[in-house]
Amino acid sequence: MTQNKKIVIVGGVAGGATAAGRARRLDENAEITLIEGSGYISFANCGLPYHIGGDIPKRETLLLRTPQDLWNRYRVKALVSTKVTHVDRVKKTVTYTQGGQTHEILYDKLILSQGGDPMKPAVEGVENIPHFSLRWVEDMDAIIEQMAKAEHKHVAVVGGGFIGIEVAEALKHKNFEVTLVEFAPGVMPNLDPEFSNLAKRELETHGIRVLTQTTIKSVAPNKELTLSDGSKLTADFIVFAAGVKPETSLAKQIGLEIGKTGGVVVNDFMQSSDEDIYVVGDMAEITNRITHSATRVPLAGPANRQGRLAAENALMGNRCRYRGAIGSSVIKIFDKTLASTGLTEKAAKAANITAQAVMIHGNNHAGYYPNAERMALKIIFSPADGRVLGAQAFGPEGTEKRIDVIATAIVGWLTIYDLASLDLAYAPPYSSANDPVNMAAFQAMNHHAGLSPVITAAQLAEKRSEYAVLDVRSPGETKSFPLQSEYQIPVDSLRDNLAQIAKDKPLALLCQSGQRSYVAQRILKQSGFKDVYNITGGWLGVAAQQGRWD
């Protein structure tokens, strides 16, 4: 008689709970045990800030599965508030404590999904003030409880990434004065500077004080915070949201291989260095699908898919390969959406990958349809073969749709020429006949083909003295949105004024968004001017570098 397979999963939430459900659907007879350290087996951890801010009013909607739910539907034995203390890889046993008692359970395959631990920067005297991280439901409850006790309704949030920004916005919705403290030069520091600056601008527009390149050095007994620049700040409490580190204490204890990123090394099947132990989620070191280098991607989407795949491989034999991740992400910042996928310009540079960027500004739907709003879209591609490497976008709702399209292009190894020919859904309330994705690809194609070489605002700033800037906007625009330029000739007057333009320096052409300057560029290049570059994104791209959204 065949013995039922024993699957033990350590850690719930995204990866672990998904693995449990997949395992049961694949094998009705398997003995499945899920062990979770917190009091909740499966909850919407990405939704915690939105309950704090009131966007999600009912706490219970965050609790996706209870232990009883898992048993009733999947016959999974779920243990909460339970700590795994040891794994014997030879005997294949898991030792855990629950309610002061120690137990041992056998496994055939073990899946670790223990996530990441919030990082807390060292702050002298931090014990003088209530301080929290936001990982568990219990953390959310504690923050809400502390909010009710707040005397001054002023909070310091440490960290300008996803959680930090979401918590800052949530607290602002609850009428707190919020100071966001970020160690890096900008918030959302993994993005390129123009998008980091736009995120900062949106926060400040809604009344959040943002301090970059700043840390909290100490906290006095009266809750006065001293910052790294010497300034003082009084707060009722601190929320630490400075990123996460992989929870690998158990993995290290039992001798699993740890990679250079700090995560547990896994193969394409999500197996660790022990073939009977699979590792998923924030604690796993996986492969970047573009650079093929080791990375960690602490996001819910990859964790879910890895959990599903690990369960299938654990039960059915290694038949499903994980192909890696590209880090697609999105965040709501008050009224705006900020999204990205794949490589940024600076990530490509760090990986020694030659890349070119173009930026366009287009509307989220047809301009003649009411309430059209502008979005900025930047595409990163290989100048060698036009392969799409990444994208970032900022704008209204619908911005993330464009990033999803480009994410699909990246994993399909599509080029800018493929993007340009995509047949995307169109109706005036939803898009334009040529979607912003198409428009960005057109500009990239023109650069790649040599028709319209571009220069980014950052590249121009680095070598400003080497270029002469020709502003082809109207006099009213140049007055309202000034930028230093050697020549100011509106595009419609350009053909009659070519003699005014010297050929001793390369020309960088400027209009508001890059469209008129492209027309001017084609006029000049066909009139004997050789070194002519279009400032991609136009004045709006330059403004984005400064965090402006005029």
Coordinates of C-alpha atoms in Angstrom, one line a residue:
M1 CA 0.0 0.0 0.0
T2 CA 1.4 3.4 -1.0
Q3 CA 2.1 5.7 1.9
N4 CA 0.5 9.1 1.8
K5 CA 3.1 11.9 1.1
K6 CA 3.8 14.2 4.0
I7 CA 4.1 17.9 3.1
V8 CA 5.1 20.4 5.8
I9 CA 5.0 24.1 5.0
V10 CA 6.7 26.6 7.3
G11 CA 5.2 30.1 6.8
G12 CA 1.8 31.1 5.5
V13 CA 0.6 34.4 3.9
A14 CA 1.4 34.5 0.1
G15 CA 3.8 31.6 -0.7
G16 CA 2.9 29.1 2.0
A17 CA -0.9 29.3 1.8
T18 CA -0.7 29.1 -2.0
A19 CA 1.5 26.1 -1.7
A20 CA -0.9 24.4 0.7
G21 CA -3.9 24.9 -1.6
R22 CA -2.0 23.7 -4.7
A23 CA -0.7 20.7 -2.9
R24 CA -4.2 19.5 -1.9
R25 CA -5.6 20.1 -5.4
L26 CA -2.9 17.9 -6.8
D27 CA -3.1 15.1 -4.2
E28 CA -6.2 14.4 -2.2
N29 CA -4.5 11.9 0.0
A30 CA -1.3 13.9 1.0
E31 CA -0.9 14.9 4.6
I32 CA -0.4 18.6 4.5
T33 CA 0.6 20.7 7.6
L34 CA 1.1 24.5 7.5
I35 CA 2.9 26.1 10.4
E36 CA 2.7 29.9 10.9
G37 CA 4.5 31.9 13.6
S38 CA 1.9 34.7 13.7
G39 CA -1.7 34.5 14.7
Y40 CA -3.0 34.5 11.1
I41 CA -2.4 31.9 8.6
S42 CA -3.2 33.8 5.4
F43 CA -3.9 37.5 5.2
A44 CA -3.6 40.3 2.7
N45 CA -0.4 41.8 3.9
C46 CA -0.3 44.3 1.0
G47 CA -3.6 45.6 2.3
L48 CA -2.5 46.5 5.8
P49 CA -1.7 50.2 5.1
Y50 CA -5.1 50.6 3.4
H51 CA -6.9 49.5 6.6
I52 CA -4.8 51.9 8.6
G53 CA -5.9 54.7 6.3
G54 CA -9.5 53.7 6.1
D55 CA -9.6 52.7 2.4
I56 CA -10.4 49.2 3.5
P57 CA -12.8 49.8 6.4
K58 CA -13.4 46.2 7.6
R59 CA -10.5 44.5 9.2
E60 CA -11.9 41.0 8.6
T61 CA -11.7 41.5 4.8
L62 CA -7.9 41.3 5.2
L63 CA -8.1 37.8 6.7
L64 CA -8.2 35.5 3.7
R65 CA -8.1 32.1 5.3
T66 CA -8.4 30.9 8.9
P67 CA -7.1 27.5 10.1
Q68 CA -10.7 26.3 10.1
D69 CA -11.2 27.5 6.5
L70 CA -8.1 25.6 5.4
W71 CA -9.3 22.4 7.1
N72 CA -12.8 22.6 5.8
R73 CA -11.9 23.2 2.2
Y74 CA -8.5 21.7 1.8
R75 CA -8.0 19.4 4.8
V76 CA -4.8 21.2 5.6
K77 CA -3.8 21.2 9.2
A78 CA -2.9 24.8 10.0
L79 CA -1.0 25.7 13.2
V80 CA -0.8 29.4 14.1
S81 CA 1.2 31.2 16.8
T82 CA 3.6 28.3 16.4
K83 CA 7.4 28.5 16.2
V84 CA 9.6 26.0 14.3
T85 CA 12.7 25.4 16.4
H86 CA 14.6 22.8 14.5
V87 CA 14.6 20.7 11.3
D88 CA 16.5 17.3 11.2
R89 CA 17.3 16.8 7.6
V90 CA 18.5 13.3 8.2
K91 CA 15.4 12.0 10.1
K92 CA 13.3 14.5 8.1
T93 CA 11.5 15.9 11.1
V94 CA 10.3 19.4 12.0
T95 CA 10.3 20.3 15.7
Y96 CA 7.9 23.1 16.8
T97 CA 6.5 24.7 19.9
Q98 CA 2.9 25.7 20.4
G99 CA 1.4 26.8 23.7
G100 CA 4.5 26.0 25.6
Q101 CA 4.6 22.4 24.3
T102 CA 7.1 20.9 21.9
H103 CA 6.0 18.6 19.1
E104 CA 7.7 16.8 16.2
I105 CA 6.3 16.0 12.8
L106 CA 7.7 13.9 9.9
Y107 CA 8.0 15.3 6.3
D108 CA 8.7 13.9 2.9
K109 CA 9.0 17.3 1.4
L110 CA 9.4 20.6 3.3
I111 CA 8.5 24.0 1.9
L112 CA 9.9 27.1 3.6
S113 CA 8.0 30.4 3.1
Q114 CA 9.1 32.5 6.0
G115 CA 9.3 35.8 4.2
G116 CA 11.4 38.8 5.2
D117 CA 12.0 40.6 8.4
P118 CA 11.6 44.4 8.5
M119 CA 14.9 46.2 8.9
K120 CA 15.2 48.6 11.7
P121 CA 18.1 51.2 11.5
A122 CA 20.0 51.6 14.8
V123 CA 18.6 54.6 16.6
E124 CA 20.0 55.7 20.0
G125 CA 17.3 55.9 22.6
V126 CA 14.6 54.4 20.4
E127 CA 13.1 52.8 23.5
N128 CA 12.0 56.3 24.5
I129 CA 9.2 56.3 21.9
P130 CA 6.6 53.8 20.6
H131 CA 7.9 52.3 17.4
F132 CA 6.6 49.8 14.9
S133 CA 7.2 47.9 11.7
L134 CA 4.4 46.7 9.5
R135 CA 4.6 43.0 8.6
W136 CA 1.8 41.2 10.5
V137 CA -1.8 41.9 11.2
E138 CA -0.7 42.3 14.8
D139 CA 1.6 45.2 13.8
M140 CA -1.3 46.9 12.0
D141 CA -3.5 46.6 15.1
A142 CA -0.7 48.0 17.3
I143 CA -0.3 51.0 15.0
I144 CA -4.0 51.7 15.0
E145 CA -4.1 51.5 18.8
Q146 CA -1.2 53.9 19.1
M147 CA -2.9 56.3 16.7
A148 CA -5.8 56.6 19.1
K149 CA -3.3 57.6 21.9
A150 CA -1.4 60.2 19.9
E151 CA -1.1 63.5 21.6
H152 CA 0.4 65.7 18.8
K153 CA -0.8 63.6 15.8
H154 CA 2.7 63.7 14.3
V155 CA 4.4 60.6 13.1
A156 CA 7.9 59.9 11.7
V157 CA 8.0 57.2 9.0
V158 CA 11.4 55.8 8.2
G159 CA 11.8 54.5 4.7
G160 CA 10.6 55.9 1.3
G161 CA 9.8 52.6 -0.4
F162 CA 6.5 50.9 -1.0
I163 CA 5.5 50.3 2.6
G164 CA 6.9 53.7 3.8
I165 CA 4.9 55.7 1.2
E166 CA 1.7 53.7 1.7
V167 CA 1.9 54.1 5.5
A168 CA 2.7 57.8 5.2
E169 CA -0.4 58.3 3.0
A170 CA -2.5 56.2 5.3
L171 CA -1.6 58.3 8.3
K172 CA -2.1 61.5 6.3
H173 CA -5.7 60.3 5.5
K174 CA -6.2 60.1 9.3
N175 CA -5.1 63.7 9.7
F176 CA -1.6 63.0 11.1
E177 CA 1.3 65.3 10.3
V178 CA 3.7 63.0 8.7
T179 CA 7.5 63.3 8.2
L180 CA 9.0 60.7 5.9
V181 CA 12.7 60.1 6.5
E182 CA 14.7 58.4 3.7
F183 CA 18.4 57.6 3.8
A184 CA 18.8 57.5 0.0
P185 CA 18.9 60.6 -2.3
G186 CA 15.2 60.0 -3.2
V187 CA 12.1 58.1 -2.3
M188 CA 11.4 54.9 -4.3
P189 CA 15.2 54.8 -4.6
N190 CA 15.3 51.8 -7.0
L191 CA 13.7 53.9 -9.7
D192 CA 15.4 56.5 -12.0
P193 CA 15.7 60.0 -10.5
E194 CA 12.9 61.6 -12.5
F195 CA 10.4 59.1 -11.2
S196 CA 11.7 59.2 -7.7
N197 CA 11.4 63.0 -7.9
L198 CA 7.9 62.8 -9.1
A199 CA 6.9 60.5 -6.3
K200 CA 8.5 63.0 -3.8
R201 CA 6.6 65.8 -5.4
E202 CA 3.3 64.0 -5.1
L203 CA 3.9 63.3 -1.4
E204 CA 4.8 66.9 -0.7
T205 CA 1.8 68.2 -2.7
H206 CA -0.4 66.4 -0.2
G207 CA 1.3 67.7 2.8
I208 CA 3.8 65.1 3.7
R209 CA 7.2 66.4 4.7
V210 CA 9.9 64.4 2.9
L211 CA 13.5 64.4 4.1
T212 CA 16.0 62.6 1.9
Q213 CA 19.6 61.7 2.6
T214 CA 18.5 61.8 6.2
T215 CA 18.4 59.4 9.2
I216 CA 17.1 59.5 12.7
K217 CA 20.2 59.6 15.0
S218 CA 18.6 59.5 18.5
V219 CA 15.4 59.9 20.5
A220 CA 15.3 61.8 23.7
P221 CA 13.1 60.8 26.7
N222 CA 10.6 63.5 25.7
K223 CA 10.2 61.9 22.3
E224 CA 12.2 64.5 20.5
L225 CA 14.0 63.1 17.5
T226 CA 17.4 64.3 16.4
L227 CA 18.1 63.9 12.7
S228 CA 21.4 63.4 11.0
D229 CA 21.5 67.0 9.9
G230 CA 21.1 68.1 13.5
S231 CA 17.5 69.3 13.2
K232 CA 14.9 68.3 15.8
L233 CA 11.5 66.7 15.4
T234 CA 8.8 65.7 17.8
A235 CA 6.7 62.7 17.1
D236 CA 4.1 60.5 18.9
F237 CA 5.6 57.3 17.4
I238 CA 7.8 56.0 14.6
V239 CA 7.0 53.5 11.9
F240 CA 10.1 51.8 10.5
A241 CA 9.6 50.8 6.8
A242 CA 13.2 50.7 5.6
G243 CA 13.0 47.5 3.6
V244 CA 13.2 43.8 4.5
K245 CA 15.9 41.2 4.9
P246 CA 15.2 37.6 4.2
E247 CA 14.2 35.5 7.2
T248 CA 16.9 32.9 7.0
S249 CA 17.7 32.0 10.6
L250 CA 16.1 28.6 10.4
A251 CA 17.7 28.0 6.9
K252 CA 21.1 28.9 8.2
Q253 CA 20.6 26.7 11.3
I254 CA 20.0 23.6 9.3
G255 CA 22.8 24.3 6.8
L256 CA 21.1 25.4 3.6
E257 CA 23.2 27.3 1.2
I258 CA 22.8 31.1 1.4
G259 CA 23.5 33.2 -1.6
K260 CA 25.3 36.5 -2.1
T261 CA 22.0 38.5 -1.8
G262 CA 21.4 37.0 1.6
G263 CA 18.6 34.7 0.4
V264 CA 18.5 30.9 0.3
V265 CA 19.9 29.6 -3.0
V266 CA 17.4 27.7 -5.0
N267 CA 17.4 26.1 -8.5
D268 CA 14.8 26.4 -11.2
F269 CA 12.5 24.0 -9.3
M270 CA 12.7 26.2 -6.1
Q271 CA 14.7 23.5 -4.4
S272 CA 17.3 24.5 -1.9
S273 CA 20.7 22.8 -1.5
D274 CA 18.7 20.0 0.1
E275 CA 16.6 18.4 -2.6
D276 CA 13.7 17.7 -0.2
I277 CA 13.5 21.3 1.0
Y278 CA 11.9 23.9 -1.3
V279 CA 12.1 27.7 -0.5
V280 CA 9.8 30.4 -1.9
G281 CA 9.1 34.1 -1.4
D282 CA 11.1 36.9 0.1
M283 CA 13.6 34.5 1.6
A284 CA 14.6 32.9 -1.7
E285 CA 17.4 34.0 -4.0
I286 CA 16.2 33.7 -7.5
T287 CA 17.3 34.8 -11.0
N288 CA 16.7 38.1 -12.7
R289 CA 15.1 37.2 -16.0
I290 CA 16.9 40.0 -17.8
T291 CA 20.4 40.0 -16.4
H292 CA 20.4 36.3 -15.4
S293 CA 22.1 37.4 -12.1
A294 CA 21.1 36.4 -8.6
T295 CA 18.5 38.6 -7.0
R296 CA 15.7 38.8 -4.4
V297 CA 12.2 40.1 -5.3
P298 CA 10.2 40.7 -2.1
L299 CA 6.8 41.0 -3.8
A300 CA 3.6 39.1 -3.4
G301 CA 3.1 38.1 -7.0
P302 CA 6.4 36.1 -7.4
A303 CA 5.9 34.6 -3.9
N304 CA 2.4 33.3 -4.9
R305 CA 3.7 31.8 -8.2
Q306 CA 6.7 30.2 -6.5
G307 CA 4.6 28.6 -3.8
R308 CA 2.3 27.1 -6.4
L309 CA 5.3 25.8 -8.4
A310 CA 7.1 24.4 -5.3
A311 CA 4.0 22.5 -4.2
E312 CA 3.6 20.9 -7.7
N313 CA 7.3 19.9 -7.8
A314 CA 7.3 18.6 -4.3
L315 CA 4.3 16.3 -5.0
M316 CA 4.6 15.5 -8.7
G317 CA 8.4 15.4 -9.2
N318 CA 10.4 18.3 -10.6
R319 CA 8.3 19.1 -13.7
C320 CA 7.8 22.9 -13.5
R321 CA 10.7 25.4 -13.8
Y322 CA 10.6 28.9 -12.3
R323 CA 11.9 31.3 -15.0
G324 CA 12.9 34.1 -12.8
A325 CA 11.4 37.5 -12.1
I326 CA 11.6 41.0 -13.6
G327 CA 10.3 42.9 -10.6
S328 CA 7.1 44.5 -12.0
S329 CA 5.5 46.7 -9.4
V330 CA 3.0 49.5 -8.9
I331 CA 2.1 51.9 -6.1
K332 CA -0.7 54.4 -5.5
I333 CA 0.6 57.8 -4.3
F334 CA -2.6 59.7 -3.5
D335 CA -4.0 60.6 -6.9
K336 CA -1.2 59.2 -9.0
T337 CA 0.0 55.8 -10.0
L338 CA 3.7 54.9 -10.2
A339 CA 4.7 51.7 -11.9
S340 CA 7.8 50.0 -13.2
T341 CA 9.0 46.7 -14.7
G342 CA 12.4 45.3 -15.7
L343 CA 15.5 47.4 -15.6
T344 CA 15.8 51.1 -14.9
E345 CA 18.6 53.1 -16.6
K346 CA 20.7 53.0 -13.4
A347 CA 20.1 49.3 -12.9
A348 CA 21.3 48.6 -16.5
K349 CA 24.4 50.7 -15.8
A350 CA 25.1 48.8 -12.6
A351 CA 24.8 45.5 -14.5
N352 CA 27.1 46.8 -17.2
I353 CA 24.3 46.5 -19.8
T354 CA 24.4 49.1 -22.5
A355 CA 20.9 50.7 -22.6
Q356 CA 19.1 53.6 -24.2
A357 CA 16.1 55.4 -22.8
V358 CA 13.2 57.4 -24.4
M359 CA 10.4 59.2 -22.6
I360 CA 7.1 60.4 -23.9
H361 CA 4.2 62.2 -22.3
G362 CA 0.7 61.1 -23.4
N363 CA -2.8 61.0 -22.1
N364 CA -4.4 58.1 -20.4
H365 CA -7.2 58.2 -23.0
A366 CA -8.1 60.3 -26.0
G367 CA -7.5 64.0 -25.4
Y368 CA -10.9 65.0 -26.7
Y369 CA -12.7 62.7 -24.3
P370 CA -13.4 64.4 -21.0
N371 CA -11.0 64.2 -18.1
A372 CA -8.0 63.1 -20.0
E373 CA -4.8 63.2 -17.8
R374 CA -1.2 63.1 -18.7
M375 CA 1.2 60.3 -18.0
A376 CA 4.9 60.0 -18.3
L377 CA 6.3 56.8 -19.8
K378 CA 9.9 55.9 -20.1
I379 CA 11.2 52.8 -22.0
I380 CA 14.6 51.3 -21.6
F381 CA 15.9 49.2 -24.5
S382 CA 19.1 47.7 -26.0
P383 CA 20.6 50.0 -28.7
A384 CA 22.2 46.9 -30.2
D385 CA 19.0 44.9 -31.1
G386 CA 16.1 47.0 -29.8
R387 CA 15.2 44.5 -27.2
V388 CA 12.9 46.0 -24.5
L389 CA 14.6 45.9 -21.1
G390 CA 12.4 47.9 -18.8
A391 CA 9.9 50.8 -18.3
Q392 CA 8.7 53.2 -15.7
A393 CA 5.5 55.3 -15.7
F394 CA 3.8 58.0 -13.7
G395 CA 0.3 59.3 -14.0
P396 CA -3.4 58.6 -13.4
E397 CA -5.2 55.4 -13.1
G398 CA -4.5 53.3 -16.2
T399 CA -0.8 54.0 -16.1
E400 CA -0.1 50.5 -14.7
K401 CA -1.9 49.0 -17.8
R402 CA 1.0 50.2 -20.0
I403 CA 3.6 48.7 -17.6
D404 CA 1.8 45.4 -17.7
V405 CA 2.0 45.4 -21.5
I406 CA 5.7 46.2 -21.5
A407 CA 6.3 43.5 -18.8
T408 CA 4.8 41.0 -21.2
A409 CA 7.0 42.3 -23.9
I410 CA 10.1 41.8 -21.7
V411 CA 9.5 38.2 -20.9
G412 CA 8.7 37.5 -24.5
W413 CA 12.0 39.0 -25.6
L414 CA 10.1 41.5 -27.8
T415 CA 11.8 44.6 -29.3
I416 CA 10.8 48.2 -29.7
Y417 CA 9.7 47.3 -33.2
D418 CA 7.3 44.7 -31.8
L419 CA 5.9 47.2 -29.3
A420 CA 5.3 49.7 -32.1
S421 CA 3.2 47.2 -33.9
L422 CA 1.1 45.9 -30.9
D423 CA -2.6 46.0 -31.6
L424 CA -3.9 47.3 -28.3
A425 CA -7.5 47.9 -27.3
Y426 CA -8.8 51.3 -28.2
A427 CA -11.9 53.4 -27.6
P428 CA -11.8 57.1 -26.6
P429 CA -12.6 56.6 -22.9
Y430 CA -9.7 54.1 -22.5
S431 CA -6.8 55.1 -24.8
S432 CA -5.8 56.8 -28.1
A433 CA -5.6 55.2 -31.5
N434 CA -1.9 55.0 -30.9
D435 CA -1.5 54.0 -27.2
P436 CA 1.3 55.6 -25.2
V437 CA 3.1 52.3 -25.5
N438 CA 3.0 52.6 -29.3
M439 CA 4.1 56.2 -29.1
A440 CA 7.1 55.5 -26.9
A441 CA 8.1 52.6 -29.2
F442 CA 7.8 55.0 -32.2
Q443 CA 10.3 57.3 -30.6
A444 CA 12.6 54.5 -29.7
M445 CA 12.5 53.2 -33.3
N446 CA 13.3 56.6 -34.7
H447 CA 16.3 56.7 -32.4
H448 CA 17.4 53.2 -33.2
A449 CA 17.0 53.8 -37.0
G450 CA 19.0 57.1 -36.8
L451 CA 16.1 59.2 -37.9
S452 CA 15.8 61.0 -34.5
P453 CA 18.7 60.5 -32.2
V454 CA 17.6 61.4 -28.6
I455 CA 19.4 62.7 -25.6
T456 CA 17.9 62.5 -22.1
A457 CA 17.6 65.4 -19.8
A458 CA 20.2 63.8 -17.5
Q459 CA 22.7 63.3 -20.3
L460 CA 22.3 66.9 -21.4
A461 CA 22.8 68.2 -17.9
E462 CA 26.0 66.3 -17.6
K463 CA 27.5 67.7 -20.8
R464 CA 25.5 71.0 -21.2
S465 CA 28.5 73.0 -22.4
E466 CA 29.0 70.7 -25.3
Y467 CA 25.6 71.4 -26.8
A468 CA 23.6 74.4 -28.1
V469 CA 20.0 74.2 -27.2
L470 CA 17.3 75.2 -29.7
D471 CA 13.9 75.9 -28.2
V472 CA 11.2 75.4 -30.8
R473 CA 8.3 76.3 -28.5
S474 CA 6.1 79.4 -28.8
P475 CA 7.2 82.6 -27.1
G476 CA 4.4 82.2 -24.5
E477 CA 5.6 78.7 -23.6
T478 CA 9.3 79.7 -23.3
K479 CA 8.2 82.5 -20.9
S480 CA 5.9 80.3 -18.8
F481 CA 8.3 77.3 -18.7
P482 CA 11.8 78.8 -19.2
L483 CA 14.9 76.8 -19.9
Q484 CA 18.3 78.2 -20.8
S485 CA 18.8 78.0 -24.6
E486 CA 21.0 79.5 -27.2
Y487 CA 18.2 79.7 -29.8
Q488 CA 14.5 80.3 -29.6
I489 CA 12.8 79.7 -32.9
P490 CA 9.2 78.3 -33.0
V491 CA 9.0 75.2 -35.1
D492 CA 6.7 76.8 -37.7
S493 CA 9.2 79.6 -38.3
L494 CA 12.3 77.3 -38.4
R495 CA 12.6 76.8 -42.2
D496 CA 12.8 80.6 -42.7
N497 CA 15.4 81.1 -39.9
L498 CA 18.0 78.3 -40.5
A499 CA 20.7 80.8 -41.2
Q500 CA 20.6 82.0 -37.6
I501 CA 21.8 78.6 -36.3
A502 CA 25.5 77.9 -36.1
K503 CA 26.9 74.5 -36.9
D504 CA 29.8 74.6 -34.5
K505 CA 28.1 72.5 -31.8
P506 CA 25.7 69.6 -31.7
L507 CA 22.2 70.8 -31.3
A508 CA 19.8 69.6 -28.6
L509 CA 16.2 70.5 -29.5
L510 CA 13.5 71.3 -27.0
C511 CA 9.7 71.6 -27.1
Q512 CA 7.1 70.9 -24.4
S513 CA 6.9 67.1 -24.9
G514 CA 9.3 66.1 -27.7
Q515 CA 6.9 66.0 -30.6
R516 CA 7.5 69.4 -32.2
S517 CA 11.2 69.1 -31.6
Y518 CA 11.1 65.8 -33.6
V519 CA 9.6 67.7 -36.5
A520 CA 12.3 70.4 -36.1
Q521 CA 14.9 67.7 -36.0
R522 CA 13.8 66.2 -39.3
I523 CA 13.9 69.7 -40.9
L524 CA 17.4 70.4 -39.6
K525 CA 18.8 67.0 -40.5
Q526 CA 17.6 67.4 -44.1
S527 CA 18.9 70.9 -44.3
G528 CA 22.6 70.1 -43.7
F529 CA 22.7 69.9 -39.9
K530 CA 24.3 66.6 -38.9
D531 CA 24.6 66.5 -35.1
V532 CA 21.0 67.1 -34.0
Y533 CA 19.4 65.5 -30.9
N534 CA 15.9 65.5 -29.6
I535 CA 15.6 66.0 -25.9
T536 CA 13.4 63.0 -25.1
G537 CA 10.3 63.9 -23.1
G538 CA 10.9 67.6 -23.9
W539 CA 10.5 70.3 -21.3
L540 CA 8.3 67.9 -19.3
G541 CA 11.1 65.4 -19.1
V542 CA 13.5 68.1 -17.9
A543 CA 10.8 69.2 -15.3
A544 CA 10.4 65.6 -14.2
Q545 CA 14.2 65.5 -13.3
Q546 CA 13.4 68.4 -11.0
G547 CA 10.3 66.7 -9.5
R548 CA 7.9 69.1 -11.3
W549 CA 4.6 68.1 -12.9
D550 CA 3.6 71.4 -14.4

